[in-house]
């Protein structure tokens, strides 16, 4: 009896965490096991709770709708505990700002650069690639996401972030009220490293001029680097991603916010809340520019927002 009560309370606790997007288990399989435990087997009609379109829970894999229990082991908790919760208030966003300052023929310039990359043989990766992966998205919204290098799916489809990490990135972008097809997503390397190994320094050096040129043409209002390689390259830093993420830097004059790579969230779903917070700040930067962080700095002098890379960060420049 005591055991059943403890299990029920534990289940409710875990369910609450899953709802808030805090998936703290190190293995995705454990989350599945928890979900199975929380989802009794029978199928009578049950109220459908729509998945949130934003908030950290929006990144979480969808849980099947709750069903009525049939067995004795999983007794339904008292009505007060299962009453439908009031819908959580999700942030809503205005339409994102438009790009400014681009050349009238910016799309043609990008297309020409893409053709150049598609013929590139400057490093050994051209020998093993199926396709050059130049980008994904139109870039009409002046927000650019930069990651590491294409994987197998991207190499096969010639488009950045189309695999599992890409599906998660789509949700991350949707959580700030933007359709991923409207932003610009690209990588430091345009060709897949064999077996998805880390990019070599020589490959980064050879390929990065394409990225720098993409940024020059796109003139983004904000850049978000995903993971270590893009962040370290653009910030000329050797610091670990955990020290750089969530802080606002400048790349030339453009605000740059590093966050974790979506693949890191797939391995460790506990990072979802952190990334959710990072992208809320990203959206503020897109809407308000550097004013978004100037307020934070004045209001709170938050050590966590104090940059560590002197030359290109928000405060080091002052
Ligand atoms: N991971 C990356 O870094 N880039 C992609 O395009 C896909 C997965």
PDB file of C-alpha atoms and ligand atoms in Angstrom:
ATOM      1  CA  UNK A   1       0.000   0.000   0.000  1.00  0.00           C
ATOM      2  CA  UNK A   2       2.746   2.370   1.060  1.00  0.00           C
ATOM      3  CA  UNK A   3       4.734   1.355  -2.027  1.00  0.00           C
ATOM      4  CA  UNK A   4       1.762   2.157  -4.312  1.00  0.00           C
ATOM      5  CA  UNK A   5       1.397   5.608  -2.743  1.00  0.00           C
ATOM      6  CA  UNK A   6       5.098   6.369  -3.141  1.00  0.00           C
ATOM      7  CA  UNK A   7       5.043   5.203  -6.756  1.00  0.00           C
ATOM      8  CA  UNK A   8       1.999   7.357  -7.504  1.00  0.00           C
ATOM      9  CA  UNK A   9       3.614  10.433  -5.987  1.00  0.00           C
ATOM     10  CA  UNK A  10       6.824   9.756  -7.840  1.00  0.00           C
ATOM     11  CA  UNK A  11       4.879   9.382 -11.101  1.00  0.00           C
ATOM     12  CA  UNK A  12       3.088  12.704 -10.547  1.00  0.00           C
ATOM     13  CA  UNK A  13       6.376  14.407  -9.778  1.00  0.00           C
ATOM     14  CA  UNK A  14       7.957  13.043 -12.957  1.00  0.00           C
ATOM     15  CA  UNK A  15       4.894  13.909 -15.020  1.00  0.00           C
ATOM     16  CA  UNK A  16       5.074  17.497 -13.796  1.00  0.00           C
ATOM     17  CA  UNK A  17       8.716  17.645 -14.813  1.00  0.00           C
ATOM     18  CA  UNK A  18       7.996  16.231 -18.243  1.00  0.00           C
ATOM     19  CA  UNK A  19       5.244  18.829 -18.689  1.00  0.00           C
ATOM     20  CA  UNK A  20       7.662  21.605 -17.877  1.00  0.00           C
ATOM     21  CA  UNK A  21      10.116  20.191 -20.379  1.00  0.00           C
ATOM     22  CA  UNK A  22      12.567  19.143 -17.676  1.00  0.00           C
ATOM     23  CA  UNK A  23      13.594  15.747 -18.914  1.00  0.00           C
ATOM     24  CA  UNK A  24      16.408  15.086 -16.551  1.00  0.00           C
ATOM     25  CA  UNK A  25      17.183  11.474 -17.375  1.00  0.00           C
ATOM     26  CA  UNK A  26      20.524  10.902 -19.030  1.00  0.00           C
ATOM     27  CA  UNK A  27      19.204   8.241 -21.440  1.00  0.00           C
ATOM     28  CA  UNK A  28      16.285   8.889 -23.842  1.00  0.00           C
ATOM     29  CA  UNK A  29      15.173   5.286 -23.224  1.00  0.00           C
ATOM     30  CA  UNK A  30      14.552   6.147 -19.585  1.00  0.00           C
ATOM     31  CA  UNK A  31      12.183   8.914 -20.634  1.00  0.00           C
ATOM     32  CA  UNK A  32      10.317   6.398 -22.764  1.00  0.00           C
ATOM     33  CA  UNK A  33      10.128   4.013 -19.809  1.00  0.00           C
ATOM     34  CA  UNK A  34       8.742   6.801 -17.633  1.00  0.00           C
ATOM     35  CA  UNK A  35       6.182   7.674 -20.292  1.00  0.00           C
ATOM     36  CA  UNK A  36       5.083   4.041 -20.558  1.00  0.00           C
ATOM     37  CA  UNK A  37       4.712   3.921 -16.781  1.00  0.00           C
ATOM     38  CA  UNK A  38       2.626   7.089 -16.862  1.00  0.00           C
ATOM     39  CA  UNK A  39       0.422   5.907 -19.727  1.00  0.00           C
ATOM     40  CA  UNK A  40      -1.892   3.091 -18.662  1.00  0.00           C
ATOM     41  CA  UNK A  41      -2.667   0.510 -21.353  1.00  0.00           C
ATOM     42  CA  UNK A  42      -6.476   0.834 -21.971  1.00  0.00           C
ATOM     43  CA  UNK A  43      -7.809   3.270 -24.587  1.00  0.00           C
ATOM     44  CA  UNK A  44     -11.214   4.830 -23.603  1.00  0.00           C
ATOM     45  CA  UNK A  45     -11.711   8.425 -24.717  1.00  0.00           C
ATOM     46  CA  UNK A  46      -9.656  10.931 -22.809  1.00  0.00           C
ATOM     47  CA  UNK A  47      -9.403  14.688 -23.105  1.00  0.00           C
ATOM     48  CA  UNK A  48      -6.674  15.632 -25.545  1.00  0.00           C
ATOM     49  CA  UNK A  49      -4.216  18.184 -24.292  1.00  0.00           C
ATOM     50  CA  UNK A  50      -2.662  19.893 -27.300  1.00  0.00           C
ATOM     51  CA  UNK A  51       1.119  20.029 -27.275  1.00  0.00           C
ATOM     52  CA  UNK A  52       2.357  23.535 -26.555  1.00  0.00           C
ATOM     53  CA  UNK A  53       3.724  25.356 -29.545  1.00  0.00           C
ATOM     54  CA  UNK A  54       6.212  27.218 -27.417  1.00  0.00           C
ATOM     55  CA  UNK A  55       7.820  26.929 -23.991  1.00  0.00           C
ATOM     56  CA  UNK A  56      10.412  24.293 -23.121  1.00  0.00           C
ATOM     57  CA  UNK A  57       7.792  21.540 -23.274  1.00  0.00           C
ATOM     58  CA  UNK A  58       7.372  22.334 -26.954  1.00  0.00           C
ATOM     59  CA  UNK A  59      10.803  20.768 -27.576  1.00  0.00           C
ATOM     60  CA  UNK A  60       9.809  17.597 -25.724  1.00  0.00           C
ATOM     61  CA  UNK A  61       8.739  14.544 -27.646  1.00  0.00           C
ATOM     62  CA  UNK A  62       4.948  14.293 -27.623  1.00  0.00           C
ATOM     63  CA  UNK A  63       3.467  12.091 -24.986  1.00  0.00           C
ATOM     64  CA  UNK A  64       0.495   9.912 -26.035  1.00  0.00           C
ATOM     65  CA  UNK A  65      -2.821  11.145 -24.587  1.00  0.00           C
ATOM     66  CA  UNK A  66      -3.609   9.749 -21.129  1.00  0.00           C
ATOM     67  CA  UNK A  67      -5.973   6.769 -21.032  1.00  0.00           C
ATOM     68  CA  UNK A  68      -8.090   5.179 -18.336  1.00  0.00           C
ATOM     69  CA  UNK A  69      -6.293   2.583 -16.196  1.00  0.00           C
ATOM     70  CA  UNK A  70      -7.620  -0.960 -16.227  1.00  0.00           C
ATOM     71  CA  UNK A  71      -5.364  -2.815 -13.816  1.00  0.00           C
ATOM     72  CA  UNK A  72      -5.045  -2.516 -10.079  1.00  0.00           C
ATOM     73  CA  UNK A  73      -1.338  -1.759 -10.083  1.00  0.00           C
ATOM     74  CA  UNK A  74      -1.823   1.670 -11.676  1.00  0.00           C
ATOM     75  CA  UNK A  75      -4.754   3.092  -9.815  1.00  0.00           C
ATOM     76  CA  UNK A  76      -5.968   6.499 -10.918  1.00  0.00           C
ATOM     77  CA  UNK A  77      -4.880   9.225  -8.465  1.00  0.00           C
ATOM     78  CA  UNK A  78      -7.648  11.162  -6.631  1.00  0.00           C
ATOM     79  CA  UNK A  79      -9.722  13.455  -8.861  1.00  0.00           C
ATOM     80  CA  UNK A  80      -8.161  16.632  -7.464  1.00  0.00           C
ATOM     81  CA  UNK A  81      -4.745  15.491  -8.666  1.00  0.00           C
ATOM     82  CA  UNK A  82      -5.919  14.626 -12.173  1.00  0.00           C
ATOM     83  CA  UNK A  83      -8.213  17.608 -12.823  1.00  0.00           C
ATOM     84  CA  UNK A  84      -7.228  19.245 -16.101  1.00  0.00           C
ATOM     85  CA  UNK A  85      -4.655  21.938 -15.476  1.00  0.00           C
ATOM     86  CA  UNK A  86      -5.273  25.454 -16.629  1.00  0.00           C
ATOM     87  CA  UNK A  87      -3.468  25.956 -19.939  1.00  0.00           C
ATOM     88  CA  UNK A  88      -0.037  27.470 -19.368  1.00  0.00           C
ATOM     89  CA  UNK A  89       0.480  30.943 -20.726  1.00  0.00           C
ATOM     90  CA  UNK A  90       2.783  30.675 -23.694  1.00  0.00           C
ATOM     91  CA  UNK A  91       4.728  33.622 -24.990  1.00  0.00           C
ATOM     92  CA  UNK A  92       3.337  35.121 -28.175  1.00  0.00           C
ATOM     93  CA  UNK A  93       5.480  37.019 -30.622  1.00  0.00           C
ATOM     94  CA  UNK A  94       4.887  39.739 -33.179  1.00  0.00           C
ATOM     95  CA  UNK A  95       6.040  39.127 -36.754  1.00  0.00           C
ATOM     96  CA  UNK A  96       9.861  39.164 -36.779  1.00  0.00           C
ATOM     97  CA  UNK A  97      11.621  42.276 -38.103  1.00  0.00           C
ATOM     98  CA  UNK A  98      12.687  42.457 -41.728  1.00  0.00           C
ATOM     99  CA  UNK A  99      16.262  42.448 -42.975  1.00  0.00           C
ATOM    100  CA  UNK A 100      17.882  45.808 -43.620  1.00  0.00           C
ATOM    101  CA  UNK A 101      21.063  46.938 -45.349  1.00  0.00           C
ATOM    102  CA  UNK A 102      21.337  44.035 -47.813  1.00  0.00           C
ATOM    103  CA  UNK A 103      22.354  44.567 -51.415  1.00  0.00           C
ATOM    104  CA  UNK A 104      19.343  44.474 -53.766  1.00  0.00           C
ATOM    105  CA  UNK A 105      20.830  41.365 -55.431  1.00  0.00           C
ATOM    106  CA  UNK A 106      21.684  39.529 -52.187  1.00  0.00           C
ATOM    107  CA  UNK A 107      19.879  36.360 -53.294  1.00  0.00           C
ATOM    108  CA  UNK A 108      21.830  36.288 -56.563  1.00  0.00           C
ATOM    109  CA  UNK A 109      25.078  36.774 -54.630  1.00  0.00           C
ATOM    110  CA  UNK A 110      24.221  33.836 -52.387  1.00  0.00           C
ATOM    111  CA  UNK A 111      23.307  31.691 -55.383  1.00  0.00           C
ATOM    112  CA  UNK A 112      26.663  32.488 -57.021  1.00  0.00           C
ATOM    113  CA  UNK A 113      28.539  31.658 -53.817  1.00  0.00           C
ATOM    114  CA  UNK A 114      26.613  28.396 -53.565  1.00  0.00           C
ATOM    115  CA  UNK A 115      27.638  27.437 -57.096  1.00  0.00           C
ATOM    116  CA  UNK A 116      31.247  28.154 -56.178  1.00  0.00           C
ATOM    117  CA  UNK A 117      30.998  25.943 -53.070  1.00  0.00           C
ATOM    118  CA  UNK A 118      29.367  23.166 -55.084  1.00  0.00           C
ATOM    119  CA  UNK A 119      32.439  23.003 -57.300  1.00  0.00           C
ATOM    120  CA  UNK A 120      34.898  23.275 -54.398  1.00  0.00           C
ATOM    121  CA  UNK A 121      37.823  20.844 -54.165  1.00  0.00           C
ATOM    122  CA  UNK A 122      39.913  22.850 -51.694  1.00  0.00           C
ATOM    123  CA  UNK A 123      40.044  20.148 -49.018  1.00  0.00           C
ATOM    124  CA  UNK A 124      39.900  16.369 -48.833  1.00  0.00           C
ATOM    125  CA  UNK A 125      36.195  16.328 -47.901  1.00  0.00           C
ATOM    126  CA  UNK A 126      35.205  16.781 -51.545  1.00  0.00           C
ATOM    127  CA  UNK A 127      36.383  13.217 -52.174  1.00  0.00           C
ATOM    128  CA  UNK A 128      33.871  11.642 -49.787  1.00  0.00           C
ATOM    129  CA  UNK A 129      30.862  13.982 -50.011  1.00  0.00           C
ATOM    130  CA  UNK A 130      27.671  13.144 -51.876  1.00  0.00           C
ATOM    131  CA  UNK A 131      26.511  16.766 -51.911  1.00  0.00           C
ATOM    132  CA  UNK A 132      27.710  20.145 -50.779  1.00  0.00           C
ATOM    133  CA  UNK A 133      25.366  21.366 -48.045  1.00  0.00           C
ATOM    134  CA  UNK A 134      25.261  25.124 -48.373  1.00  0.00           C
ATOM    135  CA  UNK A 135      22.288  26.073 -46.203  1.00  0.00           C
ATOM    136  CA  UNK A 136      18.630  25.626 -45.339  1.00  0.00           C
ATOM    137  CA  UNK A 137      15.952  28.331 -45.367  1.00  0.00           C
ATOM    138  CA  UNK A 138      15.394  31.526 -47.314  1.00  0.00           C
ATOM    139  CA  UNK A 139      16.984  33.946 -44.850  1.00  0.00           C
ATOM    140  CA  UNK A 140      14.206  36.520 -45.270  1.00  0.00           C
ATOM    141  CA  UNK A 141      14.132  36.811 -41.469  1.00  0.00           C
ATOM    142  CA  UNK A 142      17.534  38.289 -40.549  1.00  0.00           C
ATOM    143  CA  UNK A 143      18.434  35.541 -38.087  1.00  0.00           C
ATOM    144  CA  UNK A 144      21.224  33.097 -38.933  1.00  0.00           C
ATOM    145  CA  UNK A 145      21.900  29.795 -37.160  1.00  0.00           C
ATOM    146  CA  UNK A 146      25.386  28.381 -37.638  1.00  0.00           C
ATOM    147  CA  UNK A 147      26.391  24.869 -36.724  1.00  0.00           C
ATOM    148  CA  UNK A 148      29.229  22.484 -37.294  1.00  0.00           C
ATOM    149  CA  UNK A 149      29.012  20.289 -40.386  1.00  0.00           C
ATOM    150  CA  UNK A 150      26.483  18.239 -42.337  1.00  0.00           C
ATOM    151  CA  UNK A 151      25.679  14.706 -41.204  1.00  0.00           C
ATOM    152  CA  UNK A 152      24.606  11.706 -43.287  1.00  0.00           C
ATOM    153  CA  UNK A 153      21.028  12.935 -43.906  1.00  0.00           C
ATOM    154  CA  UNK A 154      22.199  16.388 -44.893  1.00  0.00           C
ATOM    155  CA  UNK A 155      24.878  14.950 -47.184  1.00  0.00           C
ATOM    156  CA  UNK A 156      22.221  12.817 -48.893  1.00  0.00           C
ATOM    157  CA  UNK A 157      19.635  15.621 -49.234  1.00  0.00           C
ATOM    158  CA  UNK A 158      21.916  18.636 -49.813  1.00  0.00           C
ATOM    159  CA  UNK A 159      20.142  20.606 -47.095  1.00  0.00           C
ATOM    160  CA  UNK A 160      21.317  21.593 -43.607  1.00  0.00           C
ATOM    161  CA  UNK A 161      19.620  20.122 -40.523  1.00  0.00           C
ATOM    162  CA  UNK A 162      17.181  17.644 -42.025  1.00  0.00           C
ATOM    163  CA  UNK A 163      17.865  14.739 -39.622  1.00  0.00           C
ATOM    164  CA  UNK A 164      16.757  14.231 -36.013  1.00  0.00           C
ATOM    165  CA  UNK A 165      18.734  17.199 -34.750  1.00  0.00           C
ATOM    166  CA  UNK A 166      17.119  19.213 -37.535  1.00  0.00           C
ATOM    167  CA  UNK A 167      13.624  18.253 -36.414  1.00  0.00           C
ATOM    168  CA  UNK A 168      14.473  19.459 -32.945  1.00  0.00           C
ATOM    169  CA  UNK A 169      15.940  22.688 -34.328  1.00  0.00           C
ATOM    170  CA  UNK A 170      12.669  23.272 -36.206  1.00  0.00           C
ATOM    171  CA  UNK A 171      10.827  23.097 -32.859  1.00  0.00           C
ATOM    172  CA  UNK A 172      13.365  25.323 -31.155  1.00  0.00           C
ATOM    173  CA  UNK A 173      12.865  27.981 -33.818  1.00  0.00           C
ATOM    174  CA  UNK A 174       9.075  27.568 -33.679  1.00  0.00           C
ATOM    175  CA  UNK A 175       9.254  28.180 -29.918  1.00  0.00           C
ATOM    176  CA  UNK A 176      10.211  31.791 -30.668  1.00  0.00           C
ATOM    177  CA  UNK A 177       7.367  32.267 -33.127  1.00  0.00           C
ATOM    178  CA  UNK A 178       9.391  31.790 -36.327  1.00  0.00           C
ATOM    179  CA  UNK A 179       9.076  29.284 -39.157  1.00  0.00           C
ATOM    180  CA  UNK A 180      12.456  27.675 -39.839  1.00  0.00           C
ATOM    181  CA  UNK A 181      12.075  28.070 -43.570  1.00  0.00           C
ATOM    182  CA  UNK A 182      12.268  31.867 -43.109  1.00  0.00           C
ATOM    183  CA  UNK A 183      15.607  31.971 -41.260  1.00  0.00           C
ATOM    184  CA  UNK A 184      19.013  30.952 -42.629  1.00  0.00           C
ATOM    185  CA  UNK A 185      20.690  27.816 -41.288  1.00  0.00           C
ATOM    186  CA  UNK A 186      24.204  26.850 -42.299  1.00  0.00           C
ATOM    187  CA  UNK A 187      27.371  25.176 -41.100  1.00  0.00           C
ATOM    188  CA  UNK A 188      31.046  25.954 -40.699  1.00  0.00           C
ATOM    189  CA  UNK A 189      31.858  23.046 -43.034  1.00  0.00           C
ATOM    190  CA  UNK A 190      29.868  22.621 -46.219  1.00  0.00           C
ATOM    191  CA  UNK A 191      30.833  18.966 -46.694  1.00  0.00           C
ATOM    192  CA  UNK A 192      30.287  16.026 -44.370  1.00  0.00           C
ATOM    193  CA  UNK A 193      33.318  14.737 -42.474  1.00  0.00           C
ATOM    194  CA  UNK A 194      33.450  10.939 -42.882  1.00  0.00           C
ATOM    195  CA  UNK A 195      31.786   9.031 -40.023  1.00  0.00           C
ATOM    196  CA  UNK A 196      30.639  12.414 -38.650  1.00  0.00           C
ATOM    197  CA  UNK A 197      34.005  12.970 -37.035  1.00  0.00           C
ATOM    198  CA  UNK A 198      34.869  16.416 -35.693  1.00  0.00           C
ATOM    199  CA  UNK A 199      35.991  18.989 -38.254  1.00  0.00           C
ATOM    200  CA  UNK A 200      39.778  19.241 -38.537  1.00  0.00           C
ATOM    201  CA  UNK A 201      41.405  22.658 -38.028  1.00  0.00           C
ATOM    202  CA  UNK A 202      42.616  22.654 -41.637  1.00  0.00           C
ATOM    203  CA  UNK A 203      39.077  21.943 -42.899  1.00  0.00           C
ATOM    204  CA  UNK A 204      37.673  24.784 -40.808  1.00  0.00           C
ATOM    205  CA  UNK A 205      40.303  27.158 -42.100  1.00  0.00           C
ATOM    206  CA  UNK A 206      39.741  26.142 -45.715  1.00  0.00           C
ATOM    207  CA  UNK A 207      35.951  26.220 -45.611  1.00  0.00           C
ATOM    208  CA  UNK A 208      35.185  29.142 -43.283  1.00  0.00           C
ATOM    209  CA  UNK A 209      35.583  31.855 -45.981  1.00  0.00           C
ATOM    210  CA  UNK A 210      32.293  30.579 -47.454  1.00  0.00           C
ATOM    211  CA  UNK A 211      30.602  31.143 -44.103  1.00  0.00           C
ATOM    212  CA  UNK A 212      32.118  34.584 -43.633  1.00  0.00           C
ATOM    213  CA  UNK A 213      30.924  35.560 -47.118  1.00  0.00           C
ATOM    214  CA  UNK A 214      27.421  34.196 -46.408  1.00  0.00           C
ATOM    215  CA  UNK A 215      27.266  36.432 -43.322  1.00  0.00           C
ATOM    216  CA  UNK A 216      28.566  39.426 -45.248  1.00  0.00           C
ATOM    217  CA  UNK A 217      25.804  39.018 -47.829  1.00  0.00           C
ATOM    218  CA  UNK A 218      23.012  38.229 -45.348  1.00  0.00           C
ATOM    219  CA  UNK A 219      23.787  41.035 -42.880  1.00  0.00           C
ATOM    220  CA  UNK A 220      21.853  39.293 -40.077  1.00  0.00           C
ATOM    221  CA  UNK A 221      20.442  41.239 -37.151  1.00  0.00           C
ATOM    222  CA  UNK A 222      21.400  38.341 -34.888  1.00  0.00           C
ATOM    223  CA  UNK A 223      23.558  35.225 -35.149  1.00  0.00           C
ATOM    224  CA  UNK A 224      23.016  32.096 -33.069  1.00  0.00           C
ATOM    225  CA  UNK A 225      25.888  29.610 -33.011  1.00  0.00           C
ATOM    226  CA  UNK A 226      24.946  26.024 -32.217  1.00  0.00           C
ATOM    227  CA  UNK A 227      27.630  24.109 -30.353  1.00  0.00           C
ATOM    228  CA  UNK A 228      31.342  24.373 -29.910  1.00  0.00           C
ATOM    229  CA  UNK A 229      32.850  24.600 -33.388  1.00  0.00           C
ATOM    230  CA  UNK A 230      30.811  27.481 -34.809  1.00  0.00           C
ATOM    231  CA  UNK A 231      31.012  29.358 -31.506  1.00  0.00           C
ATOM    232  CA  UNK A 232      34.752  29.040 -31.117  1.00  0.00           C
ATOM    233  CA  UNK A 233      35.341  29.979 -34.750  1.00  0.00           C
ATOM    234  CA  UNK A 234      33.267  33.141 -34.734  1.00  0.00           C
ATOM    235  CA  UNK A 235      34.428  34.267 -31.291  1.00  0.00           C
ATOM    236  CA  UNK A 236      38.050  33.245 -31.862  1.00  0.00           C
ATOM    237  CA  UNK A 237      37.799  31.560 -28.499  1.00  0.00           C
ATOM    238  CA  UNK A 238      39.038  28.335 -26.972  1.00  0.00           C
ATOM    239  CA  UNK A 239      36.515  28.439 -24.098  1.00  0.00           C
ATOM    240  CA  UNK A 240      34.092  25.497 -23.670  1.00  0.00           C
ATOM    241  CA  UNK A 241      30.524  25.917 -24.909  1.00  0.00           C
ATOM    242  CA  UNK A 242      29.178  25.704 -21.352  1.00  0.00           C
ATOM    243  CA  UNK A 243      31.043  28.913 -20.529  1.00  0.00           C
ATOM    244  CA  UNK A 244      29.995  30.768 -23.687  1.00  0.00           C
ATOM    245  CA  UNK A 245      26.345  29.811 -24.160  1.00  0.00           C
ATOM    246  CA  UNK A 246      23.618  32.210 -23.149  1.00  0.00           C
ATOM    247  CA  UNK A 247      25.920  35.236 -23.308  1.00  0.00           C
ATOM    248  CA  UNK A 248      25.755  37.952 -25.881  1.00  0.00           C
ATOM    249  CA  UNK A 249      28.849  38.693 -27.937  1.00  0.00           C
ATOM    250  CA  UNK A 250      29.497  40.664 -31.079  1.00  0.00           C
ATOM    251  CA  UNK A 251      30.634  39.258 -34.390  1.00  0.00           C
ATOM    252  CA  UNK A 252      31.829  42.454 -36.052  1.00  0.00           C
ATOM    253  CA  UNK A 253      28.800  44.586 -35.179  1.00  0.00           C
ATOM    254  CA  UNK A 254      26.233  41.815 -35.081  1.00  0.00           C
ATOM    255  CA  UNK A 255      24.960  40.406 -31.765  1.00  0.00           C
ATOM    256  CA  UNK A 256      25.941  36.751 -31.461  1.00  0.00           C
ATOM    257  CA  UNK A 257      24.410  34.338 -28.973  1.00  0.00           C
ATOM    258  CA  UNK A 258      25.908  30.850 -28.594  1.00  0.00           C
ATOM    259  CA  UNK A 259      23.805  27.944 -27.389  1.00  0.00           C
ATOM    260  CA  UNK A 260      24.075  24.154 -27.294  1.00  0.00           C
ATOM    261  CA  UNK A 261      23.909  22.043 -30.448  1.00  0.00           C
ATOM    262  CA  UNK A 262      20.482  20.336 -30.858  1.00  0.00           C
ATOM    263  CA  UNK A 263      22.264  16.950 -30.925  1.00  0.00           C
ATOM    264  CA  UNK A 264      23.460  17.673 -27.378  1.00  0.00           C
ATOM    265  CA  UNK A 265      19.796  18.070 -26.372  1.00  0.00           C
ATOM    266  CA  UNK A 266      18.957  14.732 -27.944  1.00  0.00           C
ATOM    267  CA  UNK A 267      21.700  13.135 -25.851  1.00  0.00           C
ATOM    268  CA  UNK A 268      20.852  15.121 -22.735  1.00  0.00           C
ATOM    269  CA  UNK A 269      17.243  16.369 -22.722  1.00  0.00           C
ATOM    270  CA  UNK A 270      17.917  18.112 -19.407  1.00  0.00           C
ATOM    271  CA  UNK A 271      19.532  20.881 -21.492  1.00  0.00           C
ATOM    272  CA  UNK A 272      16.217  21.796 -23.123  1.00  0.00           C
ATOM    273  CA  UNK A 273      15.261  24.365 -20.520  1.00  0.00           C
ATOM    274  CA  UNK A 274      18.643  26.070 -20.856  1.00  0.00           C
ATOM    275  CA  UNK A 275      18.289  26.279 -24.625  1.00  0.00           C
ATOM    276  CA  UNK A 276      14.715  27.487 -24.274  1.00  0.00           C
ATOM    277  CA  UNK A 277      15.973  30.340 -22.117  1.00  0.00           C
ATOM    278  CA  UNK A 278      18.760  31.072 -24.595  1.00  0.00           C
ATOM    279  CA  UNK A 279      16.374  31.310 -27.523  1.00  0.00           C
ATOM    280  CA  UNK A 280      13.993  33.573 -25.611  1.00  0.00           C
ATOM    281  CA  UNK A 281      16.944  35.950 -25.306  1.00  0.00           C
ATOM    282  CA  UNK A 282      17.698  35.358 -28.994  1.00  0.00           C
ATOM    283  CA  UNK A 283      14.200  36.493 -29.915  1.00  0.00           C
ATOM    284  CA  UNK A 284      14.607  39.618 -27.771  1.00  0.00           C
ATOM    285  CA  UNK A 285      17.865  40.387 -29.551  1.00  0.00           C
ATOM    286  CA  UNK A 286      16.141  39.950 -32.898  1.00  0.00           C
ATOM    287  CA  UNK A 287      13.331  42.311 -31.918  1.00  0.00           C
ATOM    288  CA  UNK A 288      15.255  44.898 -29.925  1.00  0.00           C
ATOM    289  CA  UNK A 289      18.905  44.553 -30.917  1.00  0.00           C
ATOM    290  CA  UNK A 290      21.563  45.154 -28.279  1.00  0.00           C
ATOM    291  CA  UNK A 291      19.070  47.230 -26.276  1.00  0.00           C
ATOM    292  CA  UNK A 292      17.649  43.870 -25.152  1.00  0.00           C
ATOM    293  CA  UNK A 293      20.764  43.081 -23.160  1.00  0.00           C
ATOM    294  CA  UNK A 294      21.746  46.607 -22.230  1.00  0.00           C
ATOM    295  CA  UNK A 295      18.664  46.622 -19.979  1.00  0.00           C
ATOM    296  CA  UNK A 296      19.678  43.334 -18.345  1.00  0.00           C
ATOM    297  CA  UNK A 297      23.149  44.589 -17.719  1.00  0.00           C
ATOM    298  CA  UNK A 298      22.030  47.847 -16.143  1.00  0.00           C
ATOM    299  CA  UNK A 299      19.286  46.189 -14.133  1.00  0.00           C
ATOM    300  CA  UNK A 300      21.152  43.267 -12.710  1.00  0.00           C
ATOM    301  CA  UNK A 301      24.877  43.274 -13.444  1.00  0.00           C
ATOM    302  CA  UNK A 302      24.349  39.550 -13.892  1.00  0.00           C
ATOM    303  CA  UNK A 303      27.685  37.735 -13.672  1.00  0.00           C
ATOM    304  CA  UNK A 304      26.252  35.021 -15.915  1.00  0.00           C
ATOM    305  CA  UNK A 305      25.897  37.577 -18.688  1.00  0.00           C
ATOM    306  CA  UNK A 306      29.431  38.857 -18.301  1.00  0.00           C
ATOM    307  CA  UNK A 307      31.360  37.740 -21.333  1.00  0.00           C
ATOM    308  CA  UNK A 308      34.684  35.990 -21.122  1.00  0.00           C
ATOM    309  CA  UNK A 309      36.050  36.754 -24.560  1.00  0.00           C
ATOM    310  CA  UNK A 310      37.448  40.238 -24.384  1.00  0.00           C
ATOM    311  CA  UNK A 311      37.843  41.314 -27.968  1.00  0.00           C
ATOM    312  CA  UNK A 312      34.393  40.740 -29.416  1.00  0.00           C
ATOM    313  CA  UNK A 313      31.980  40.667 -26.557  1.00  0.00           C
ATOM    314  CA  UNK A 314      29.350  43.080 -25.540  1.00  0.00           C
ATOM    315  CA  UNK A 315      31.188  44.679 -22.638  1.00  0.00           C
ATOM    316  CA  UNK A 316      34.771  44.234 -23.696  1.00  0.00           C
ATOM    317  CA  UNK A 317      34.106  46.630 -26.546  1.00  0.00           C
ATOM    318  CA  UNK A 318      33.085  49.435 -24.176  1.00  0.00           C
TER     319      UNK A 318
HETATM  320  N1  LIG B   1      24.477  18.838 -37.417  1.00  0.00           N
HETATM  321  C1  LIG B   1      25.083  19.963 -37.853  1.00  0.00           C
HETATM  322  O1  LIG B   1      25.964  20.497 -37.185  1.00  0.00           O
HETATM  323  N2  LIG B   1      24.687  20.455 -39.030  1.00  0.00           N
HETATM  324  C2  LIG B   1      23.732  19.927 -39.774  1.00  0.00           C
HETATM  325  O2  LIG B   1      23.424  20.459 -40.853  1.00  0.00           O
HETATM  326  C3  LIG B   1      23.114  18.758 -39.296  1.00  0.00           C
HETATM  327  C4  LIG B   1      23.496  18.236 -38.104  1.00  0.00           C
END
